[in-house]
PDB file of C-alpha atoms in Angstrom:
ATOM      1  CA  UNK A   1     -11.533 -19.921  23.139  1.00 51.00           C
ATOM      2  CA  UNK A   2     -14.225 -19.471  20.526  1.00 45.00           C
ATOM      3  CA  UNK A   3     -12.793 -22.314  18.426  1.00 47.00           C
ATOM      4  CA  UNK A   4     -13.187 -24.815  21.279  1.00 63.00           C
ATOM      5  CA  UNK A   5     -16.696 -23.539  21.956  1.00 69.00           C
ATOM      6  CA  UNK A   6     -17.496 -23.983  18.281  1.00 74.00           C
ATOM      7  CA  UNK A   7     -16.316 -27.593  18.407  1.00 74.00           C
ATOM      8  CA  UNK A   8     -18.487 -28.242  21.476  1.00 74.00           C
ATOM      9  CA  UNK A   9     -21.476 -26.678  19.687  1.00 76.00           C
ATOM     10  CA  UNK A  10     -20.775 -28.832  16.618  1.00 77.00           C
ATOM     11  CA  UNK A  11     -20.580 -31.916  18.819  1.00 78.00           C
ATOM     12  CA  UNK A  12     -24.000 -31.293  20.331  1.00 81.00           C
ATOM     13  CA  UNK A  13     -25.717 -30.449  17.031  1.00 85.00           C
ATOM     14  CA  UNK A  14     -24.277 -33.280  14.944  1.00 88.00           C
ATOM     15  CA  UNK A  15     -26.510 -36.101  16.328  1.00 89.00           C
ATOM     16  CA  UNK A  16     -29.582 -33.850  16.131  1.00 88.00           C
ATOM     17  CA  UNK A  17     -28.744 -32.917  12.532  1.00 89.00           C
ATOM     18  CA  UNK A  18     -28.304 -36.600  11.661  1.00 90.00           C
ATOM     19  CA  UNK A  19     -31.642 -37.453  13.296  1.00 90.00           C
ATOM     20  CA  UNK A  20     -33.427 -34.812  11.205  1.00 89.00           C
ATOM     21  CA  UNK A  21     -32.254 -36.420   7.957  1.00 91.00           C
ATOM     22  CA  UNK A  22     -32.176 -40.038   9.120  1.00 90.00           C
ATOM     23  CA  UNK A  23     -34.516 -41.082   6.290  1.00 89.00           C
ATOM     24  CA  UNK A  24     -31.513 -40.299   4.054  1.00 91.00           C
ATOM     25  CA  UNK A  25     -29.112 -42.550   5.920  1.00 88.00           C
ATOM     26  CA  UNK A  26     -26.067 -41.910   3.732  1.00 91.00           C
ATOM     27  CA  UNK A  27     -26.385 -38.162   4.330  1.00 91.00           C
ATOM     28  CA  UNK A  28     -26.959 -38.685   8.076  1.00 89.00           C
ATOM     29  CA  UNK A  29     -23.932 -40.961   8.432  1.00 90.00           C
ATOM     30  CA  UNK A  30     -21.827 -38.542   6.375  1.00 91.00           C
ATOM     31  CA  UNK A  31     -22.774 -35.705   8.735  1.00 88.00           C
ATOM     32  CA  UNK A  32     -21.765 -37.797  11.753  1.00 87.00           C
ATOM     33  CA  UNK A  33     -18.444 -38.889  10.239  1.00 87.00           C
ATOM     34  CA  UNK A  34     -17.464 -35.367   9.165  1.00 86.00           C
ATOM     35  CA  UNK A  35     -18.480 -33.804  12.485  1.00 83.00           C
ATOM     36  CA  UNK A  36     -16.829 -36.422  14.664  1.00 82.00           C
ATOM     37  CA  UNK A  37     -13.732 -36.341  12.492  1.00 81.00           C
ATOM     38  CA  UNK A  38     -13.470 -32.589  13.026  1.00 78.00           C
ATOM     39  CA  UNK A  39     -13.935 -33.060  16.754  1.00 77.00           C
ATOM     40  CA  UNK A  40     -11.321 -35.822  17.084  1.00 76.00           C
ATOM     41  CA  UNK A  41      -8.775 -33.719  15.183  1.00 75.00           C
ATOM     42  CA  UNK A  42      -9.555 -30.586  17.191  1.00 70.00           C
ATOM     43  CA  UNK A  43      -7.996 -29.299  20.429  1.00 69.00           C
ATOM     44  CA  UNK A  44     -11.093 -29.615  22.652  1.00 70.00           C
ATOM     45  CA  UNK A  45     -10.312 -32.702  24.757  1.00 73.00           C
ATOM     46  CA  UNK A  46     -13.611 -32.440  26.632  1.00 75.00           C
ATOM     47  CA  UNK A  47     -15.483 -32.666  23.325  1.00 77.00           C
ATOM     48  CA  UNK A  48     -13.368 -35.658  22.264  1.00 80.00           C
ATOM     49  CA  UNK A  49     -14.024 -37.499  25.538  1.00 80.00           C
ATOM     50  CA  UNK A  50     -17.732 -36.648  25.441  1.00 82.00           C
ATOM     51  CA  UNK A  51     -18.075 -37.968  21.891  1.00 82.00           C
ATOM     52  CA  UNK A  52     -16.371 -41.241  22.863  1.00 85.00           C
ATOM     53  CA  UNK A  53     -18.525 -41.692  25.978  1.00 86.00           C
ATOM     54  CA  UNK A  54     -21.702 -40.972  24.011  1.00 87.00           C
ATOM     55  CA  UNK A  55     -21.162 -44.036  21.802  1.00 88.00           C
ATOM     56  CA  UNK A  56     -22.224 -46.575  24.490  1.00 91.00           C
ATOM     57  CA  UNK A  57     -25.352 -44.483  25.046  1.00 91.00           C
ATOM     58  CA  UNK A  58     -26.194 -44.594  21.334  1.00 92.00           C
ATOM     59  CA  UNK A  59     -25.766 -48.368  21.027  1.00 94.00           C
ATOM     60  CA  UNK A  60     -27.434 -48.932  24.382  1.00 93.00           C
ATOM     61  CA  UNK A  61     -30.482 -46.981  23.188  1.00 93.00           C
ATOM     62  CA  UNK A  62     -30.609 -48.976  19.951  1.00 92.00           C
ATOM     63  CA  UNK A  63     -30.251 -52.462  21.436  1.00 93.00           C
ATOM     64  CA  UNK A  64     -31.177 -52.133  25.143  1.00 93.00           C
ATOM     65  CA  UNK A  65     -33.490 -49.113  25.173  1.00 91.00           C
ATOM     66  CA  UNK A  66     -35.267 -49.553  28.508  1.00 91.00           C
ATOM     67  CA  UNK A  67     -32.106 -50.568  30.347  1.00 93.00           C
ATOM     68  CA  UNK A  68     -30.158 -47.633  28.876  1.00 93.00           C
ATOM     69  CA  UNK A  69     -32.848 -45.097  29.797  1.00 93.00           C
ATOM     70  CA  UNK A  70     -33.225 -46.495  33.321  1.00 94.00           C
ATOM     71  CA  UNK A  71     -29.462 -46.355  33.794  1.00 93.00           C
ATOM     72  CA  UNK A  72     -29.208 -42.781  32.503  1.00 93.00           C
ATOM     73  CA  UNK A  73     -32.089 -41.588  34.697  1.00 93.00           C
ATOM     74  CA  UNK A  74     -30.411 -43.118  37.749  1.00 94.00           C
ATOM     75  CA  UNK A  75     -26.956 -41.728  36.917  1.00 92.00           C
ATOM     76  CA  UNK A  76     -28.026 -38.180  36.011  1.00 93.00           C
ATOM     77  CA  UNK A  77     -30.403 -37.821  38.960  1.00 94.00           C
ATOM     78  CA  UNK A  78     -27.858 -39.291  41.395  1.00 94.00           C
ATOM     79  CA  UNK A  79     -25.151 -37.011  39.981  1.00 93.00           C
ATOM     80  CA  UNK A  80     -27.387 -33.972  40.389  1.00 94.00           C
ATOM     81  CA  UNK A  81     -28.109 -34.781  44.032  1.00 94.00           C
ATOM     82  CA  UNK A  82     -24.826 -36.214  45.338  1.00 94.00           C
ATOM     83  CA  UNK A  83     -21.999 -34.578  43.362  1.00 93.00           C
ATOM     84  CA  UNK A  84     -20.895 -32.249  46.223  1.00 92.00           C
ATOM     85  CA  UNK A  85     -20.276 -35.309  48.393  1.00 92.00           C
ATOM     86  CA  UNK A  86     -17.726 -37.051  46.176  1.00 89.00           C
ATOM     87  CA  UNK A  87     -16.300 -34.275  43.964  1.00 88.00           C
ATOM     88  CA  UNK A  88     -13.571 -31.853  45.001  1.00 87.00           C
ATOM     89  CA  UNK A  89     -11.081 -33.857  47.053  1.00 87.00           C
ATOM     90  CA  UNK A  90      -8.008 -31.719  46.321  1.00 85.00           C
ATOM     91  CA  UNK A  91      -7.402 -28.890  48.777  1.00 86.00           C
ATOM     92  CA  UNK A  92      -5.035 -26.028  47.818  1.00 83.00           C
ATOM     93  CA  UNK A  93      -2.346 -27.581  50.042  1.00 83.00           C
ATOM     94  CA  UNK A  94      -2.793 -30.987  48.442  1.00 84.00           C
ATOM     95  CA  UNK A  95      -2.742 -29.311  45.022  1.00 81.00           C
ATOM     96  CA  UNK A  96       0.856 -28.225  45.513  1.00 81.00           C
ATOM     97  CA  UNK A  97       1.875 -31.695  46.677  1.00 81.00           C
ATOM     98  CA  UNK A  98       0.144 -33.476  43.783  1.00 81.00           C
ATOM     99  CA  UNK A  99       1.398 -30.973  41.221  1.00 80.00           C
ATOM    100  CA  UNK A 100       4.980 -31.489  42.385  1.00 79.00           C
ATOM    101  CA  UNK A 101       4.550 -35.254  42.074  1.00 78.00           C
ATOM    102  CA  UNK A 102       3.035 -35.005  38.597  1.00 80.00           C
ATOM    103  CA  UNK A 103       5.791 -32.678  37.359  1.00 77.00           C
ATOM    104  CA  UNK A 104       8.417 -35.172  38.520  1.00 77.00           C
ATOM    105  CA  UNK A 105       6.650 -37.919  36.562  1.00 75.00           C
ATOM    106  CA  UNK A 106       6.572 -35.710  33.458  1.00 74.00           C
ATOM    107  CA  UNK A 107      10.312 -35.080  33.741  1.00 74.00           C
ATOM    108  CA  UNK A 108      10.959 -38.818  34.083  1.00 72.00           C
ATOM    109  CA  UNK A 109       8.915 -39.468  30.954  1.00 69.00           C
ATOM    110  CA  UNK A 110      10.798 -36.847  28.949  1.00 70.00           C
ATOM    111  CA  UNK A 111      14.076 -38.539  29.913  1.00 66.00           C
ATOM    112  CA  UNK A 112      12.737 -41.969  28.971  1.00 65.00           C
ATOM    113  CA  UNK A 113      14.413 -43.929  26.180  1.00 64.00           C
ATOM    114  CA  UNK A 114      12.052 -43.527  23.205  1.00 66.00           C
ATOM    115  CA  UNK A 115      12.877 -46.935  21.728  1.00 67.00           C
ATOM    116  CA  UNK A 116       9.622 -48.663  20.829  1.00 65.00           C
ATOM    117  CA  UNK A 117       9.221 -51.666  23.112  1.00 69.00           C
ATOM    118  CA  UNK A 118       6.756 -53.054  25.652  1.00 74.00           C
ATOM    119  CA  UNK A 119       8.171 -51.031  28.540  1.00 70.00           C
ATOM    120  CA  UNK A 120       7.977 -47.800  26.545  1.00 71.00           C
ATOM    121  CA  UNK A 121       4.347 -48.466  25.551  1.00 73.00           C
ATOM    122  CA  UNK A 122       3.260 -49.275  29.123  1.00 74.00           C
ATOM    123  CA  UNK A 123       5.060 -46.272  30.608  1.00 72.00           C
ATOM    124  CA  UNK A 124       3.660 -44.025  27.874  1.00 74.00           C
ATOM    125  CA  UNK A 125       0.120 -45.170  28.648  1.00 76.00           C
ATOM    126  CA  UNK A 126       0.704 -44.549  32.356  1.00 74.00           C
ATOM    127  CA  UNK A 127       2.061 -41.131  31.480  1.00 74.00           C
ATOM    128  CA  UNK A 128      -1.057 -40.258  29.472  1.00 72.00           C
ATOM    129  CA  UNK A 129      -3.234 -41.250  32.421  1.00 74.00           C
ATOM    130  CA  UNK A 130      -1.058 -39.157  34.723  1.00 74.00           C
ATOM    131  CA  UNK A 131      -1.200 -36.177  32.363  1.00 72.00           C
ATOM    132  CA  UNK A 132      -4.994 -36.392  32.209  1.00 72.00           C
ATOM    133  CA  UNK A 133      -5.125 -36.417  36.019  1.00 74.00           C
ATOM    134  CA  UNK A 134      -2.793 -33.436  36.053  1.00 75.00           C
ATOM    135  CA  UNK A 135      -5.059 -31.521  33.657  1.00 73.00           C
ATOM    136  CA  UNK A 136      -8.045 -32.165  35.943  1.00 80.00           C
ATOM    137  CA  UNK A 137      -6.143 -31.218  39.084  1.00 83.00           C
ATOM    138  CA  UNK A 138      -6.936 -27.492  38.994  1.00 84.00           C
ATOM    139  CA  UNK A 139     -10.585 -28.310  38.332  1.00 87.00           C
ATOM    140  CA  UNK A 140     -10.663 -30.470  41.456  1.00 89.00           C
ATOM    141  CA  UNK A 141      -9.196 -27.634  43.539  1.00 90.00           C
ATOM    142  CA  UNK A 142     -11.982 -25.341  42.267  1.00 92.00           C
ATOM    143  CA  UNK A 143     -14.544 -28.006  43.129  1.00 93.00           C
ATOM    144  CA  UNK A 144     -13.028 -28.405  46.587  1.00 92.00           C
ATOM    145  CA  UNK A 145     -13.534 -24.721  47.358  1.00 92.00           C
ATOM    146  CA  UNK A 146     -17.022 -24.852  45.811  1.00 94.00           C
ATOM    147  CA  UNK A 147     -17.955 -27.886  47.881  1.00 94.00           C
ATOM    148  CA  UNK A 148     -16.889 -26.187  51.110  1.00 93.00           C
ATOM    149  CA  UNK A 149     -19.036 -23.173  50.242  1.00 94.00           C
ATOM    150  CA  UNK A 150     -21.970 -25.429  49.377  1.00 95.00           C
ATOM    151  CA  UNK A 151     -21.787 -27.122  52.771  1.00 94.00           C
ATOM    152  CA  UNK A 152     -21.798 -23.693  54.427  1.00 93.00           C
ATOM    153  CA  UNK A 153     -25.130 -22.817  52.799  1.00 93.00           C
ATOM    154  CA  UNK A 154     -26.718 -25.962  51.344  1.00 94.00           C
ATOM    155  CA  UNK A 155     -30.407 -25.078  51.460  1.00 93.00           C
ATOM    156  CA  UNK A 156     -30.703 -21.880  49.438  1.00 91.00           C
ATOM    157  CA  UNK A 157     -27.226 -21.277  48.006  1.00 93.00           C
ATOM    158  CA  UNK A 158     -25.712 -17.844  47.447  1.00 93.00           C
ATOM    159  CA  UNK A 159     -27.898 -16.648  44.586  1.00 91.00           C
ATOM    160  CA  UNK A 160     -27.783 -16.676  40.790  1.00 90.00           C
ATOM    161  CA  UNK A 161     -24.459 -15.492  39.288  1.00 89.00           C
ATOM    162  CA  UNK A 162     -22.822 -15.501  42.732  1.00 90.00           C
ATOM    163  CA  UNK A 163     -20.092 -17.914  41.545  1.00 90.00           C
ATOM    164  CA  UNK A 164     -18.105 -15.175  39.839  1.00 88.00           C
ATOM    165  CA  UNK A 165     -18.022 -13.072  42.998  1.00 89.00           C
ATOM    166  CA  UNK A 166     -15.945 -15.596  44.951  1.00 89.00           C
ATOM    167  CA  UNK A 167     -12.968 -15.322  42.617  1.00 84.00           C
ATOM    168  CA  UNK A 168     -12.684 -11.539  42.691  1.00 85.00           C
ATOM    169  CA  UNK A 169     -10.913 -11.276  46.041  1.00 84.00           C
ATOM    170  CA  UNK A 170     -10.020 -14.875  46.957  1.00 86.00           C
ATOM    171  CA  UNK A 171      -6.996 -16.611  45.448  1.00 87.00           C
ATOM    172  CA  UNK A 172      -5.009 -19.834  45.743  1.00 85.00           C
ATOM    173  CA  UNK A 173      -1.389 -20.635  44.853  1.00 82.00           C
ATOM    174  CA  UNK A 174      -0.030 -23.458  42.785  1.00 78.00           C
ATOM    175  CA  UNK A 175       3.377 -25.175  42.855  1.00 76.00           C
ATOM    176  CA  UNK A 176       5.056 -22.143  41.225  1.00 78.00           C
ATOM    177  CA  UNK A 177       3.349 -19.643  43.553  1.00 78.00           C
ATOM    178  CA  UNK A 178       1.144 -18.414  40.699  1.00 81.00           C
ATOM    179  CA  UNK A 179      -2.135 -16.936  41.925  1.00 85.00           C
ATOM    180  CA  UNK A 180      -5.464 -18.275  40.667  1.00 85.00           C
ATOM    181  CA  UNK A 181      -9.018 -17.198  41.558  1.00 88.00           C
ATOM    182  CA  UNK A 182     -10.671 -19.753  43.830  1.00 88.00           C
ATOM    183  CA  UNK A 183     -13.512 -19.846  41.274  1.00 89.00           C
ATOM    184  CA  UNK A 184     -12.704 -18.434  37.821  1.00 87.00           C
ATOM    185  CA  UNK A 185     -16.150 -17.033  36.830  1.00 85.00           C
ATOM    186  CA  UNK A 186     -17.876 -20.386  37.492  1.00 88.00           C
ATOM    187  CA  UNK A 187     -17.006 -23.804  39.014  1.00 90.00           C
ATOM    188  CA  UNK A 188     -16.669 -25.489  35.591  1.00 90.00           C
ATOM    189  CA  UNK A 189     -19.321 -27.965  36.653  1.00 92.00           C
ATOM    190  CA  UNK A 190     -23.021 -27.298  36.150  1.00 93.00           C
ATOM    191  CA  UNK A 191     -24.201 -29.363  39.105  1.00 94.00           C
ATOM    192  CA  UNK A 192     -21.729 -27.776  41.510  1.00 94.00           C
ATOM    193  CA  UNK A 193     -22.753 -24.347  40.208  1.00 95.00           C
ATOM    194  CA  UNK A 194     -26.428 -25.124  40.784  1.00 96.00           C
ATOM    195  CA  UNK A 195     -25.726 -26.284  44.338  1.00 96.00           C
ATOM    196  CA  UNK A 196     -23.559 -23.230  45.030  1.00 95.00           C
ATOM    197  CA  UNK A 197     -25.990 -20.670  43.633  1.00 95.00           C
ATOM    198  CA  UNK A 198     -29.422 -22.269  44.176  1.00 95.00           C
ATOM    199  CA  UNK A 199     -28.864 -24.830  46.935  1.00 95.00           C
ATOM    200  CA  UNK A 200     -30.700 -28.116  47.295  1.00 95.00           C
ATOM    201  CA  UNK A 201     -33.873 -26.668  45.758  1.00 95.00           C
ATOM    202  CA  UNK A 202     -32.012 -25.958  42.540  1.00 95.00           C
ATOM    203  CA  UNK A 203     -30.414 -29.416  42.608  1.00 96.00           C
ATOM    204  CA  UNK A 204     -33.823 -31.068  43.014  1.00 96.00           C
ATOM    205  CA  UNK A 205     -35.211 -29.022  40.127  1.00 96.00           C
ATOM    206  CA  UNK A 206     -32.242 -29.987  37.940  1.00 95.00           C
ATOM    207  CA  UNK A 207     -32.690 -33.657  38.847  1.00 95.00           C
ATOM    208  CA  UNK A 208     -36.399 -33.456  37.986  1.00 95.00           C
ATOM    209  CA  UNK A 209     -35.586 -31.748  34.668  1.00 94.00           C
ATOM    210  CA  UNK A 210     -33.228 -34.583  33.742  1.00 93.00           C
ATOM    211  CA  UNK A 211     -35.875 -37.131  34.686  1.00 93.00           C
ATOM    212  CA  UNK A 212     -38.491 -35.417  32.510  1.00 93.00           C
ATOM    213  CA  UNK A 213     -36.169 -35.221  29.498  1.00 93.00           C
ATOM    214  CA  UNK A 214     -35.375 -38.931  29.666  1.00 93.00           C
ATOM    215  CA  UNK A 215     -39.080 -39.645  30.215  1.00 92.00           C
ATOM    216  CA  UNK A 216     -39.782 -37.746  26.980  1.00 92.00           C
ATOM    217  CA  UNK A 217     -37.144 -39.758  25.110  1.00 92.00           C
ATOM    218  CA  UNK A 218     -38.670 -42.958  26.473  1.00 91.00           C
ATOM    219  CA  UNK A 219     -42.037 -41.944  24.956  1.00 92.00           C
ATOM    220  CA  UNK A 220     -40.591 -41.738  21.442  1.00 90.00           C
ATOM    221  CA  UNK A 221     -42.015 -44.729  19.488  1.00 91.00           C
ATOM    222  CA  UNK A 222     -39.685 -47.703  19.130  1.00 87.00           C
ATOM    223  CA  UNK A 223     -39.830 -47.448  15.327  1.00 88.00           C
ATOM    224  CA  UNK A 224     -37.835 -44.213  15.737  1.00 91.00           C
ATOM    225  CA  UNK A 225     -35.171 -45.919  17.835  1.00 91.00           C
ATOM    226  CA  UNK A 226     -32.288 -44.387  15.869  1.00 92.00           C
ATOM    227  CA  UNK A 227     -33.766 -40.925  16.277  1.00 91.00           C
ATOM    228  CA  UNK A 228     -34.135 -41.388  20.027  1.00 93.00           C
ATOM    229  CA  UNK A 229     -30.619 -42.857  20.240  1.00 93.00           C
ATOM    230  CA  UNK A 230     -29.149 -39.814  18.483  1.00 92.00           C
ATOM    231  CA  UNK A 231     -31.151 -37.472  20.689  1.00 92.00           C
ATOM    232  CA  UNK A 232     -29.956 -39.336  23.789  1.00 93.00           C
ATOM    233  CA  UNK A 233     -26.360 -39.101  22.566  1.00 91.00           C
ATOM    234  CA  UNK A 234     -26.704 -35.340  22.124  1.00 90.00           C
ATOM    235  CA  UNK A 235     -28.225 -35.007  25.587  1.00 90.00           C
ATOM    236  CA  UNK A 236     -25.382 -37.034  27.080  1.00 89.00           C
ATOM    237  CA  UNK A 237     -22.827 -34.802  25.371  1.00 87.00           C
ATOM    238  CA  UNK A 238     -24.497 -31.689  26.801  1.00 87.00           C
ATOM    239  CA  UNK A 239     -24.446 -33.239  30.260  1.00 88.00           C
ATOM    240  CA  UNK A 240     -20.791 -34.325  30.084  1.00 87.00           C
ATOM    241  CA  UNK A 241     -19.518 -31.035  28.683  1.00 84.00           C
ATOM    242  CA  UNK A 242     -21.474 -29.178  31.343  1.00 86.00           C
ATOM    243  CA  UNK A 243     -19.724 -31.089  34.124  1.00 86.00           C
ATOM    244  CA  UNK A 244     -16.196 -30.157  33.106  1.00 80.00           C
ATOM    245  CA  UNK A 245     -16.049 -27.022  31.002  1.00 76.00           C
ATOM    246  CA  UNK A 246     -18.659 -24.291  30.727  1.00 76.00           C
ATOM    247  CA  UNK A 247     -20.811 -22.331  33.132  1.00 79.00           C
ATOM    248  CA  UNK A 248     -24.525 -22.981  33.425  1.00 78.00           C
ATOM    249  CA  UNK A 249     -25.740 -19.491  32.562  1.00 75.00           C
TER     250      UNK A 249
END
């Protein structure tokens, strides 16, 4: 809801806010601690994961600037161009099978002896990994349908805002026979949405945009390395959140 969106907005703005007052380091660090603390304690798991994954980018920019920028250019451009090939491997039929398997694992965990020992810790960690996979399962079904549509019309796509049209009359069933739109408003992945709506031309433009942004960050003088690292962290958060949660437009 709006609360989760607010947390995501806070996540993106916090490194930029810290960069603006970096000459007052205590204030900048205080802003980061308070913002990240609010995010970690909040319900938005995408924001939590994005904040954790942005940390290597920050330290990479501080200590290995050129390597970090080269790596991010490669990863973001490659992701923009090749995502439809490797994302979306769960068909609606496979969804039911996987969901049934995951629900059985959840039941086994609930019946597990809660005595704190090595076995309990290991099985609990495995359960958390399984639960995360389960949470992403519906997303992967959406991406599977999106990918199939992309391959049907890869050059030009179906037009801006066309994503929401697919879910109006097309539905899929889960393990409990509940009906879900094949695409609920948007694919919950910016790159997949660009491919679906704008085709390869849109994907190339998005890849070029990412390249230009990282090129701009690379041009920031080295004496402002903490500023550029914070800016890169914010950019990485925007990219990560865009690949799992919100629509592009």
